[in-house]
Amino acid sequence: MRLFLAAFALVATACTTAGDAPRETRMVAPILTTPDARDTHSYARPEVARVTHVDLDLALDFEAKRVEGTAALDILAAPGAQEIILDSKGLEIAGVTDANGRALPLVVGAEDGAKGAPVTIRMGDARRVIVRYRSGPDAAALQWLTPQQTAGGQHPYLLSQGQPTLNRTWIPTQDSPGIRQTWTARITAPEPLKVVMSGDRLTPEGEPVGPGRRAYRFAMNQPVAPYLIAIAAGDIAFRPLGPRTGVWTEPAMMDRAAAELADTERMVEAAEALYGPYRWGRYDSIVLPPSFPYGGMENPTLTFLTPTFIAGDKSLVGLVAHELAHSWSGNLVTNATWADSWLNEGFTSYFENRIMEAIYGPRRARQEAALSFDDMMSALNEEGMTDSTTRLNLTAADGKPEGGVSGIVYDKGAVFLRTIERIVGRERWDAYLRSYFDRHAFQPMTSARFLADLRANLVQGDAALEQRLMLDQWVYQPGLPSNVARPDPAAFAEVDQAVAAFSAGGPPPASFQGWTTAERLRFLNRLPRELAQPRLAELDRALSLSTAGNNEVLFAWLNLALANRYEPAVAPAERFLASMGRRKFVLPLFQTLWGEGEWGRAIARRVYAQTRPTYHAVTTGSVDRVLGVR
Ligand code: BES
Ligand code: ZN
């Protein structure tokens, strides 16, 4: 406990309470004060004064595309502290008062890129401050959709994306993953829209407030990293999937969404059997309109999902297992800084695969792990085995808030944990990991802290084991340690033969349609990157690739086809890019087009002019850089 400020006591509360916990019983989570836990992407100085709790009271204004109202912040401060620094980006702050309504002086500093601007409040002795504000016109966390961008086509829609540092564009608080906060919210919206958030729903039907508006109230009584505060509002409905699981989506999407998510309750049970109780009460999902920029986002109690994971056969529900796994790795034990994103994403990718094994069996899990291993190898080869971006613990220069290269943060992170599992045995490893989540529940984590915990509780001074694990090399060195656990080479035996046969001039594999999604992806990803037009035409015709209903397969194909300037793929690529805004699909396709000289650049410019207004700021931010827009 020496690492924590003594004043920051941990007050335990019952697991989940139905309502908004009284202030005296709210849990205050500790912060880390070691240098490796210092978040350079936040202005907060939590060792002086930190936010412990946020009460939001906001109106959604779909005409102005803003949220407007108040954020009341409870503060824990070192004795005599007179100031608190918050994060903000583009917020229009009307004023700050103490709990008695007395105005408090504030200074908004200069804006610095993604970090935004510090808001320094001269709070004096006040330990609760109330910020009256509205979000700016281009708040990057928020996407305000027109009715045309929804499945129903009748009503507007709002969705948010907070990770990593976007919530400061709509909530004035200390936006750092190591500064956990409980929160409540009261949100008003025009009827018939419903509002959902990443906490307990206190007013399922909402309460009427004035003509044509309703208020919805929420509470998160366990301290969470502020990037996990999330909101969605639209013409949405709910369907239960199990006793504590369910799905929100637009009515037109409900049947397909519920069918794809049918295994959710079993996944929660499998996850609990692996690494301990699910501590967040309900586990619901919301299947969003297709402009959502990510595959999924692990917002507590309410995972946000892209509709592009719906394939009709549950073949892409690894995404759901992934977001669920974050309920332990990420939401319970949280990277203190974005330089240690691997502690969230690598652990989660490992855990995801264990859930997939428990529900769908070892064959599918082995195949998906082998695909992930390939993604790691591609990243290592692309970045270079000695490049610092291939470290798990990123250096200050590489520790971008977005968290680095996914093939490293996600896949090398997972391979590391799989390597430990293989060395110490599954039983011992699982017992350790379960105890790790318990020991560090509701706390921030750093690479050094994890290694210290692993040494204290797993290695326990066994020098031979210490040597076999190569822990420091895995976490702090670039490249790939020699003890790496490699995937079973037989995982894709048939597919790899088909790749060899096709590469040698043979026909496309006749068995393709019967293959698993992982097998199809392995095949497409392992084909020679340069293919002649007639060979592409053969593949397209025999395997119906341009009309694939599985978006991962469609994406892998379109990327290969466009990289070979295969004209018949242009129309399906245009349709795909106009149909959704998931950055993982959108960005590489534009990059590929851009890399193909004037042929591709003309297509990219034409398509982007049409699709840009439909994408979320997360996606346009990345694509703009490729196309040199702005
Ligand atoms: N937490 C991430 C999404 C994220 C990461 C948002 C970094 C902002 C910054 C989420 O859990 C995730 O990893 N999503 C993946 C899905 C996955 C199965 C790898 C995605 O969106 O593709
Ligand atoms: Zn994740």
XYZ file of C-alpha atoms and ligand atoms in Angstrom:
653
model
C 0.000 0.000 0.000
C 3.043 2.297 0.154
C 2.392 3.153 -3.467
C -0.923 4.792 -2.689
C -1.529 8.117 -1.072
C -2.570 7.398 2.483
C -5.558 9.713 2.189
C -7.083 7.606 -0.573
C -8.851 4.998 1.473
C -10.605 2.086 -0.158
C -14.175 1.844 1.051
C -15.804 -1.379 -0.037
C -19.452 -1.508 -1.008
C -21.737 -4.406 -1.700
C -21.311 -5.842 -5.184
C -24.014 -3.977 -7.054
C -26.656 -1.891 -5.439
C -29.902 -1.071 -7.176
C -29.649 2.658 -6.888
C -27.349 5.531 -6.592
C -25.212 4.809 -3.532
C -25.129 7.416 -0.750
C -21.938 9.392 -0.708
C -20.617 7.858 2.530
C -20.638 4.320 1.122
C -19.254 5.068 -2.346
C -16.120 3.182 -3.185
C -13.040 5.348 -3.682
C -10.433 3.524 -5.720
C -6.728 4.007 -5.078
C -4.452 5.690 -7.584
C -0.867 4.767 -8.419
C 1.809 7.382 -7.910
C 4.811 5.564 -9.378
C 6.458 7.213 -12.426
C 5.346 4.422 -14.776
C 1.716 5.215 -13.868
C 1.991 8.873 -14.883
C -0.479 9.561 -17.715
C 1.020 12.048 -20.144
C -2.289 12.294 -22.013
C -4.102 13.968 -19.129
C -3.601 17.307 -17.398
C -4.852 15.941 -14.084
C -2.599 16.032 -11.026
C -4.363 13.410 -8.957
C -1.750 13.514 -6.211
C -2.972 17.055 -5.496
C -6.696 16.750 -6.186
C -8.700 14.069 -7.906
C -12.261 13.447 -8.975
C -13.867 10.478 -7.204
C -17.448 10.805 -8.449
C -19.353 12.517 -11.291
C -23.062 13.457 -11.408
C -24.148 14.343 -14.926
C -27.391 16.209 -15.660
C -27.567 16.672 -19.416
C -30.064 17.404 -22.166
C -29.507 15.886 -25.615
C -30.024 18.513 -28.319
C -30.273 16.721 -31.656
C -30.728 19.980 -33.600
C -27.609 21.642 -32.245
C -25.811 18.271 -31.944
C -24.704 19.076 -28.423
C -25.181 17.883 -24.890
C -25.859 20.679 -22.417
C -26.184 20.828 -18.628
C -24.042 20.241 -15.574
C -21.367 17.911 -14.273
C -21.022 17.910 -10.477
C -17.689 16.483 -9.324
C -16.759 15.146 -5.895
C -13.125 15.754 -5.109
C -10.569 14.151 -2.840
C -7.620 16.465 -2.272
C -4.365 16.593 -0.381
C -4.594 18.736 2.753
C -4.651 22.411 1.850
C -5.036 21.848 -1.900
C -6.721 24.870 -3.470
C -6.923 23.852 -7.136
C -8.077 20.974 -9.262
C -7.182 20.428 -12.907
C -9.679 18.755 -15.263
C -9.373 17.651 -18.886
C -11.518 19.227 -21.577
C -11.609 19.462 -25.323
C -13.835 21.936 -27.103
C -16.168 22.227 -24.115
C -17.998 25.540 -23.772
C -17.963 26.185 -20.035
C -20.493 28.723 -18.758
C -19.276 28.686 -15.163
C -18.298 26.695 -12.096
C -19.791 26.897 -8.602
C -19.352 25.133 -5.290
C -22.174 23.058 -3.789
C -23.780 26.220 -2.392
C -23.922 27.951 -5.751
C -20.998 30.294 -5.104
C -19.035 31.016 -8.267
C -15.500 29.613 -8.403
C -12.756 31.095 -10.582
C -11.491 28.964 -13.433
C -8.826 29.193 -16.104
C -8.951 27.273 -19.373
C -5.445 26.754 -20.705
C -4.242 26.499 -24.293
C -5.522 23.603 -26.396
C -2.875 20.987 -27.271
C -4.023 18.602 -30.020
C -5.795 15.448 -28.880
C -4.959 16.233 -25.266
C -7.287 19.213 -25.309
C -7.084 22.008 -22.764
C -6.604 21.952 -18.977
C -9.366 23.485 -16.894
C -7.978 24.744 -13.586
C -10.615 25.466 -10.950
C -9.726 27.552 -7.899
C -11.859 25.482 -5.583
C -10.465 26.751 -2.292
C -11.902 24.552 0.442
C -14.759 23.260 -1.713
C -14.707 19.519 -2.336
C -17.665 19.454 -4.698
C -17.734 21.612 -7.819
C -20.501 22.029 -10.381
C -19.529 22.749 -13.971
C -22.221 24.262 -16.221
C -21.298 23.572 -19.841
C -22.139 22.276 -23.263
C -20.136 20.136 -25.672
C -18.517 21.831 -28.644
C -19.878 21.482 -32.174
C -17.436 18.723 -33.171
C -17.142 16.682 -29.965
C -15.143 13.687 -31.204
C -16.679 11.228 -28.728
C -20.188 11.862 -29.991
C -21.723 10.915 -33.293
C -25.125 12.403 -34.071
C -26.734 10.322 -36.800
C -29.415 11.495 -39.179
C -32.482 9.254 -39.552
C -31.075 8.120 -42.923
C -28.070 6.621 -41.117
C -30.251 4.322 -39.038
C -31.947 1.044 -39.917
C -35.414 2.473 -39.214
C -34.818 5.680 -41.135
C -37.310 7.651 -39.011
C -35.440 9.014 -35.994
C -32.029 10.489 -35.212
C -29.510 8.576 -33.101
C -26.648 9.422 -30.787
C -23.714 7.189 -29.899
C -20.520 7.851 -27.972
C -16.997 6.405 -27.988
C -14.816 7.403 -25.053
C -11.651 5.312 -25.301
C -8.970 6.418 -25.214
C -9.131 10.194 -24.593
C -12.362 11.302 -26.253
C -14.714 11.618 -23.285
C -13.181 14.986 -22.422
C -15.111 16.313 -25.452
C -18.416 15.835 -23.629
C -17.603 15.381 -19.917
C -15.446 17.835 -17.946
C -13.565 15.484 -15.649
C -10.104 13.991 -15.146
C -9.968 11.787 -18.235
C -7.227 9.370 -17.230
C -7.660 5.583 -16.947
C -5.907 5.477 -13.560
C -8.363 7.919 -11.945
C -11.417 5.763 -11.351
C -14.721 7.433 -10.677
C -18.218 6.387 -9.748
C -20.938 8.288 -11.589
C -24.630 8.944 -12.014
C -26.471 10.575 -14.882
C -29.813 12.112 -15.633
C -30.254 12.514 -19.372
C -33.239 14.068 -21.139
C -34.116 13.268 -24.738
C -37.012 13.892 -27.123
C -39.655 11.169 -27.387
C -39.789 8.493 -28.669
C -36.021 8.110 -28.289
C -34.745 5.906 -25.491
C -31.436 6.518 -23.719
C -29.048 3.821 -22.502
C -25.731 4.161 -20.703
C -22.890 2.015 -19.344
C -24.346 1.676 -15.851
C -27.422 0.517 -13.978
C -30.661 1.751 -15.521
C -32.756 3.320 -12.749
C -35.722 4.422 -14.886
C -36.263 1.817 -17.626
C -39.182 3.684 -19.187
C -37.883 7.163 -18.440
C -39.865 9.881 -16.690
C -41.859 12.565 -18.523
C -40.306 16.024 -18.250
C -42.181 18.712 -20.139
C -43.776 18.332 -23.547
C -42.368 15.519 -25.663
C -39.277 14.841 -23.514
C -38.317 12.128 -21.073
C -35.538 11.854 -18.497
C -33.516 8.668 -17.979
C -31.419 8.076 -14.891
C -28.370 5.841 -14.480
C -25.788 4.972 -11.842
C -22.396 3.300 -11.808
C -21.665 2.566 -8.150
C -18.302 0.913 -8.727
C -15.376 3.126 -9.655
C -14.525 2.957 -13.357
C -11.977 4.558 -15.631
C -13.683 7.621 -17.139
C -13.231 6.389 -20.739
C -15.891 3.794 -19.864
C -18.733 6.297 -19.471
C -20.858 5.792 -22.590
C -24.245 6.787 -23.975
C -26.508 5.851 -26.865
C -29.947 7.203 -27.718
C -32.311 6.279 -30.496
C -35.401 4.368 -31.468
C -34.197 1.228 -29.733
C -35.838 -1.816 -28.188
C -34.671 -4.462 -25.739
C -34.884 -8.251 -25.865
C -33.716 -10.519 -23.045
C -31.226 -13.256 -23.956
C -30.839 -14.804 -20.491
C -31.364 -13.953 -16.816
C -28.747 -11.183 -16.776
C -28.095 -10.709 -20.490
C -30.011 -8.957 -23.233
C -29.695 -6.938 -26.413
C -30.660 -3.394 -27.360
C -31.002 -2.444 -31.007
C -33.349 -0.801 -33.474
C -36.511 -2.857 -33.987
C -35.557 -3.592 -37.614
C -32.294 -5.188 -36.445
C -33.649 -7.113 -33.474
C -34.185 -10.607 -34.888
C -30.789 -10.816 -36.563
C -28.989 -9.274 -33.575
C -30.650 -11.536 -30.997
C -29.955 -14.667 -33.055
C -26.261 -13.794 -33.422
C -25.971 -13.039 -29.692
C -27.869 -16.128 -28.523
C -24.801 -17.564 -26.738
C -24.129 -14.455 -24.628
C -25.396 -15.837 -21.305
C -23.334 -19.007 -21.770
C -20.291 -16.863 -22.496
C -20.728 -15.013 -19.202
C -20.997 -18.345 -17.387
C -17.884 -19.663 -19.140
C -15.954 -16.494 -18.301
C -16.944 -16.733 -14.649
C -15.911 -20.378 -14.504
C -12.484 -19.331 -15.768
C -11.612 -16.193 -13.864
C -14.174 -15.472 -11.169
C -17.515 -13.755 -10.689
C -18.859 -11.217 -13.154
C -18.974 -8.119 -10.978
C -21.113 -5.704 -12.960
C -24.663 -6.964 -12.516
C -26.170 -7.098 -15.996
C -24.303 -7.855 -19.205
C -26.263 -6.336 -22.087
C -25.141 -5.419 -25.597
C -26.281 -2.733 -27.975
C -25.997 -3.406 -31.683
C -25.444 0.068 -33.085
C -25.933 1.588 -36.510
C -23.093 0.723 -38.918
C -21.219 4.002 -38.475
C -19.886 2.874 -35.078
C -16.114 3.160 -35.626
C -15.028 0.022 -33.756
C -15.961 -3.618 -33.781
C -16.896 -3.401 -30.156
C -16.358 -1.351 -27.030
C -16.448 -2.845 -23.557
C -18.643 -0.224 -21.887
C -19.573 -1.694 -18.474
C -22.978 -3.419 -18.271
C -23.533 -2.497 -21.940
C -21.101 -3.608 -24.630
C -21.298 -1.489 -27.784
C -21.179 -3.537 -31.011
C -20.921 -2.874 -34.727
C -23.670 -4.569 -36.761
C -20.928 -5.781 -39.147
C -20.221 -8.726 -36.837
C -23.569 -10.243 -37.795
C -22.819 -13.040 -40.248
C -25.894 -15.177 -39.627
C -23.855 -18.104 -38.283
C -22.187 -16.715 -35.113
C -18.831 -17.036 -36.851
C -17.695 -13.562 -35.728
C -18.845 -13.684 -32.093
C -15.244 -13.800 -30.915
C -15.934 -10.063 -30.786
C -18.553 -10.609 -28.089
C -16.269 -12.921 -26.100
C -13.616 -10.197 -26.382
C -15.752 -7.344 -25.085
C -17.116 -9.569 -22.319
C -13.575 -10.535 -21.270
C -12.815 -6.839 -20.771
C -15.225 -6.997 -17.809
C -12.178 -8.474 -16.031
C -9.123 -7.324 -18.040
C -9.700 -3.638 -18.683
C -12.736 -2.724 -16.644
C -11.835 -4.425 -13.347
C -8.040 -4.238 -13.698
C -7.219 -1.284 -15.917
C -4.118 -0.050 -17.702
C -2.928 3.013 -15.780
C -1.631 4.580 -18.986
C -2.084 3.975 -22.713
C 1.572 2.886 -22.959
C 0.395 -0.290 -21.202
C -2.661 -0.941 -23.400
C -1.462 -4.511 -23.753
C -2.577 -5.095 -20.147
C -6.120 -4.413 -21.368
C -6.078 -5.732 -24.916
C -3.496 -8.536 -24.743
C -5.029 -10.069 -21.615
C -8.463 -9.689 -23.185
C -7.442 -11.342 -26.457
C -6.070 -14.269 -24.463
C -9.215 -14.475 -22.309
C -11.432 -14.146 -25.419
C -9.826 -17.253 -26.865
C -10.420 -19.187 -23.651
C -14.104 -18.278 -23.731
C -14.286 -19.338 -27.386
C -12.684 -22.660 -26.501
C -15.158 -23.213 -23.666
C -18.205 -22.499 -25.841
C -17.207 -23.643 -29.351
C -14.477 -26.162 -28.646
C -10.684 -26.420 -29.001
C -10.622 -26.690 -32.795
C -12.198 -23.295 -33.383
C -10.155 -21.734 -30.582
C -6.903 -23.154 -31.984
C -7.684 -21.816 -35.433
C -8.517 -18.350 -34.137
C -5.341 -18.325 -32.024
C -3.318 -19.308 -35.087
C -4.834 -16.409 -37.072
C -3.915 -14.080 -34.228
C -0.349 -15.464 -34.255
C -0.154 -14.601 -37.969
C -1.343 -11.070 -37.206
C 1.429 -10.781 -34.643
C 4.043 -12.014 -37.126
C 2.821 -9.563 -39.785
C 3.102 -6.709 -37.309
C 6.585 -7.767 -36.194
C 7.736 -8.032 -39.778
C 6.158 -4.756 -40.803
C 7.465 -2.760 -37.856
C 10.792 -4.579 -37.729
C 11.986 -6.990 -35.039
C 14.119 -4.327 -33.366
C 11.609 -1.494 -33.541
C 10.444 -0.083 -30.202
C 6.780 -0.212 -31.352
C 7.017 -4.001 -31.015
C 7.515 -3.808 -27.244
C 4.479 -4.629 -25.115
C 5.209 -1.814 -22.656
C 5.440 1.050 -25.124
C 8.015 3.771 -24.692
C 6.761 7.272 -23.924
C 7.246 8.222 -27.572
C 5.317 5.202 -28.876
C 2.620 5.164 -26.195
C -0.001 6.963 -28.254
C -3.409 7.102 -26.613
C -4.761 4.814 -29.340
C -2.451 2.140 -27.924
C 0.006 1.248 -30.689
C -0.007 -1.531 -33.272
C -2.816 -4.051 -32.775
C -0.669 -7.003 -33.873
C 1.572 -6.212 -30.901
C -0.778 -4.871 -28.227
C -3.471 -7.510 -28.882
C -1.739 -10.452 -30.479
C 1.778 -10.399 -29.039
C 0.157 -9.692 -25.688
C -2.035 -12.786 -26.003
C 0.840 -14.928 -27.285
C 2.882 -13.909 -24.231
C 0.178 -15.135 -21.865
C -0.256 -18.319 -23.910
C 3.491 -18.857 -23.572
C 3.295 -18.564 -19.772
C 0.321 -20.938 -19.782
C 2.286 -23.498 -21.760
C 5.301 -23.269 -19.460
C 3.564 -23.426 -16.066
C 0.557 -25.506 -17.121
C -3.027 -24.412 -17.504
C -4.153 -25.250 -13.991
C -1.524 -23.174 -12.274
C -1.839 -20.327 -14.740
C -5.625 -20.141 -14.444
C -5.433 -20.110 -10.651
C -2.897 -17.289 -10.825
C -4.903 -15.218 -13.299
C -8.069 -15.586 -11.276
C -6.270 -14.399 -8.155
C -4.715 -11.510 -10.122
C -8.162 -10.171 -11.031
C -9.247 -10.452 -7.391
C -6.123 -8.837 -5.950
C -6.283 -5.876 -8.303
C -10.016 -5.468 -8.792
C -10.977 -1.800 -9.361
C -7.315 -0.787 -9.508
C -4.974 0.556 -12.153
C -2.168 -1.665 -13.449
C 1.239 -1.103 -15.009
C 3.642 -3.529 -16.671
C 6.033 -3.365 -13.709
C 3.237 -3.970 -11.238
C 2.005 -6.988 -13.201
C 5.480 -8.499 -13.362
C 6.005 -7.915 -9.636
C 2.667 -9.589 -8.907
C 3.491 -12.510 -11.193
C 6.866 -12.999 -9.530
C 5.387 -12.798 -6.041
C 2.466 -15.116 -6.693
C 3.430 -17.458 -9.530
C 7.191 -17.641 -9.906
C 7.770 -17.453 -6.132
C 11.543 -17.474 -6.347
C 11.839 -20.525 -8.616
C 14.997 -19.465 -10.453
C 14.688 -22.094 -13.166
C 11.126 -21.051 -13.909
C 12.106 -17.377 -13.909
C 14.707 -18.152 -16.548
C 12.341 -20.148 -18.726
C 9.670 -17.432 -18.718
C 11.863 -14.581 -20.082
C 9.414 -12.098 -18.598
C 11.401 -8.887 -18.968
C 12.264 -9.700 -22.532
C 8.585 -10.192 -23.379
C 7.462 -6.971 -21.780
C 10.338 -4.557 -22.392
C 12.158 -5.766 -25.499
C 11.105 -5.526 -29.143
C 10.746 -8.602 -31.344
C 9.890 -12.123 -30.295
C 11.486 -14.075 -27.424
C 12.774 -17.555 -28.258
C 10.450 -19.348 -25.819
C 7.328 -18.275 -27.773
C 4.479 -20.778 -27.789
C 3.800 -21.424 -31.456
C 0.399 -22.486 -32.731
C -0.256 -26.059 -33.755
C 0.997 -26.240 -37.379
C -1.792 -28.715 -38.097
C -4.497 -26.140 -37.248
C -4.847 -25.234 -40.935
C -3.305 -28.249 -42.676
C -5.963 -28.519 -45.402
C -6.071 -24.786 -46.032
C -2.321 -24.448 -46.309
C -2.331 -27.235 -48.904
C -5.017 -25.399 -50.861
C -2.926 -22.211 -50.766
C 0.069 -24.105 -52.114
C -2.018 -25.742 -54.824
C -3.565 -22.476 -55.986
C -0.228 -20.676 -55.859
C 1.205 -23.374 -58.122
C -1.456 -22.627 -60.740
C -4.163 -25.002 -59.571
C -7.893 -24.230 -59.235
C -9.566 -22.474 -56.292
C -10.381 -24.911 -53.469
C -13.674 -26.724 -54.061
C -14.222 -27.147 -50.319
C -14.058 -23.383 -49.543
C -17.775 -22.940 -48.863
C -17.638 -25.690 -46.254
C -14.713 -24.157 -44.415
C -14.878 -22.264 -41.142
C -14.520 -18.498 -41.275
C -11.026 -18.776 -39.801
C -10.068 -21.212 -42.581
C -11.382 -18.895 -45.274
C -9.487 -15.980 -43.761
C -6.300 -18.029 -43.518
C -6.669 -18.933 -47.197
C -7.222 -15.351 -48.374
C -4.498 -13.921 -46.132
C -1.928 -16.492 -47.214
C -2.470 -16.142 -50.986
C 0.334 -14.449 -52.913
C -0.193 -10.675 -52.601
C 0.262 -10.277 -56.375
C -2.251 -12.085 -58.544
C -3.058 -11.760 -62.241
C -6.544 -10.606 -63.264
C -7.694 -14.006 -64.601
C -6.653 -15.677 -61.348
C -8.592 -13.102 -59.333
C -11.598 -13.627 -61.603
C -11.387 -17.386 -61.033
C -11.299 -16.925 -57.289
C -14.123 -14.410 -57.293
C -16.354 -16.634 -59.419
C -15.615 -19.952 -57.740
C -15.752 -18.654 -54.169
C -18.410 -15.891 -54.583
C -16.065 -13.505 -52.811
C -17.453 -10.154 -53.956
C -20.857 -11.128 -52.588
C -19.601 -12.720 -49.350
C -22.059 -12.218 -46.497
C -19.297 -12.463 -43.923
C -17.763 -9.010 -43.583
C -14.330 -10.237 -42.477
C -14.135 -12.472 -45.565
C -15.451 -9.685 -47.792
C -12.889 -7.275 -46.352
C -9.949 -9.673 -46.806
C -11.000 -10.259 -50.412
C -11.598 -6.608 -51.328
C -8.244 -5.617 -49.870
C -6.447 -8.263 -51.937
C -8.426 -7.474 -55.086
C -7.949 -3.700 -54.899
C -4.224 -4.127 -54.244
C -4.165 -5.848 -57.661
C -6.331 -3.185 -59.314
C -9.014 -5.752 -59.998
C -11.722 -3.593 -61.584
C -14.741 -5.838 -60.792
C -14.025 -5.368 -57.069
C -14.435 -1.602 -57.241
C -18.238 -1.523 -57.178
C -18.558 -3.966 -54.250
C -15.811 -2.042 -52.416
C -17.723 1.196 -52.926
C -20.893 -0.385 -51.608
C -19.023 -1.805 -48.618
C -17.400 1.539 -47.784
C -20.763 3.271 -48.030
C -22.493 0.670 -45.868
C -20.483 1.033 -42.636
C -17.849 3.154 -40.879
C -15.844 0.578 -38.935
C -12.276 1.885 -39.022
C -10.719 -1.576 -39.127
C -12.354 -2.104 -42.561
C -12.528 1.452 -43.877
C -8.971 2.610 -43.213
C -7.039 -0.281 -44.842
C -9.231 -0.185 -47.959
C -8.535 3.517 -48.430
C -4.838 2.901 -47.698
C -4.754 0.176 -50.328
C -6.477 2.371 -52.907
C -4.144 5.247 -52.088
C -1.135 3.000 -52.610
C -2.292 2.124 -56.137
C -1.340 5.402 -57.815
C -3.794 7.587 -59.720
C -6.045 4.584 -60.465
C -6.785 4.059 -56.793
C -6.515 7.658 -55.698
C -9.263 8.771 -58.047
C -11.534 6.032 -56.666
C -10.588 6.884 -53.086
C -11.319 10.592 -53.537
C -14.631 9.935 -55.264
C -15.815 7.419 -52.658
C -14.624 9.432 -49.655
C -16.417 12.550 -50.851
C -19.626 10.524 -50.541
C -18.897 8.530 -47.393
C -16.921 10.930 -45.198
C -19.995 12.695 -43.779
C -21.364 9.330 -42.622
C -18.252 8.263 -40.674
C -17.472 8.834 -36.971
C -14.630 11.244 -36.087
C -12.458 8.237 -35.071
C -12.631 6.945 -38.644
C -12.406 10.278 -40.503
C -9.472 11.285 -38.297
C -7.481 8.308 -39.602
C -8.664 8.353 -43.234
C -8.146 12.129 -43.526
C -4.454 11.610 -42.807
C -4.135 8.999 -45.577
C -5.923 11.072 -48.203
C -4.336 14.335 -47.055
C -7.745 15.884 -46.390
C -7.728 19.081 -44.269
N -11.345 -1.461 -26.346
C -11.300 -1.843 -27.700
C -11.601 -0.730 -28.648
C -10.643 0.434 -28.571
C -9.278 0.231 -28.418
C -11.116 1.713 -28.677
C -8.414 1.318 -28.344
C -10.262 2.794 -28.601
C -8.902 2.596 -28.437
C -12.218 -3.022 -27.985
O -12.315 -3.917 -26.936
C -11.629 -3.798 -29.123
O -10.554 -4.285 -28.963
N -12.330 -3.912 -30.231
C -11.878 -4.664 -31.382
C -12.485 -6.028 -31.362
C -11.655 -7.189 -31.242
C -12.347 -8.502 -31.309
C -10.234 -7.209 -31.393
C -12.363 -3.943 -32.617
O -13.058 -2.924 -32.469
O -12.079 -4.352 -33.720
Zn -10.451 -4.911 -26.642
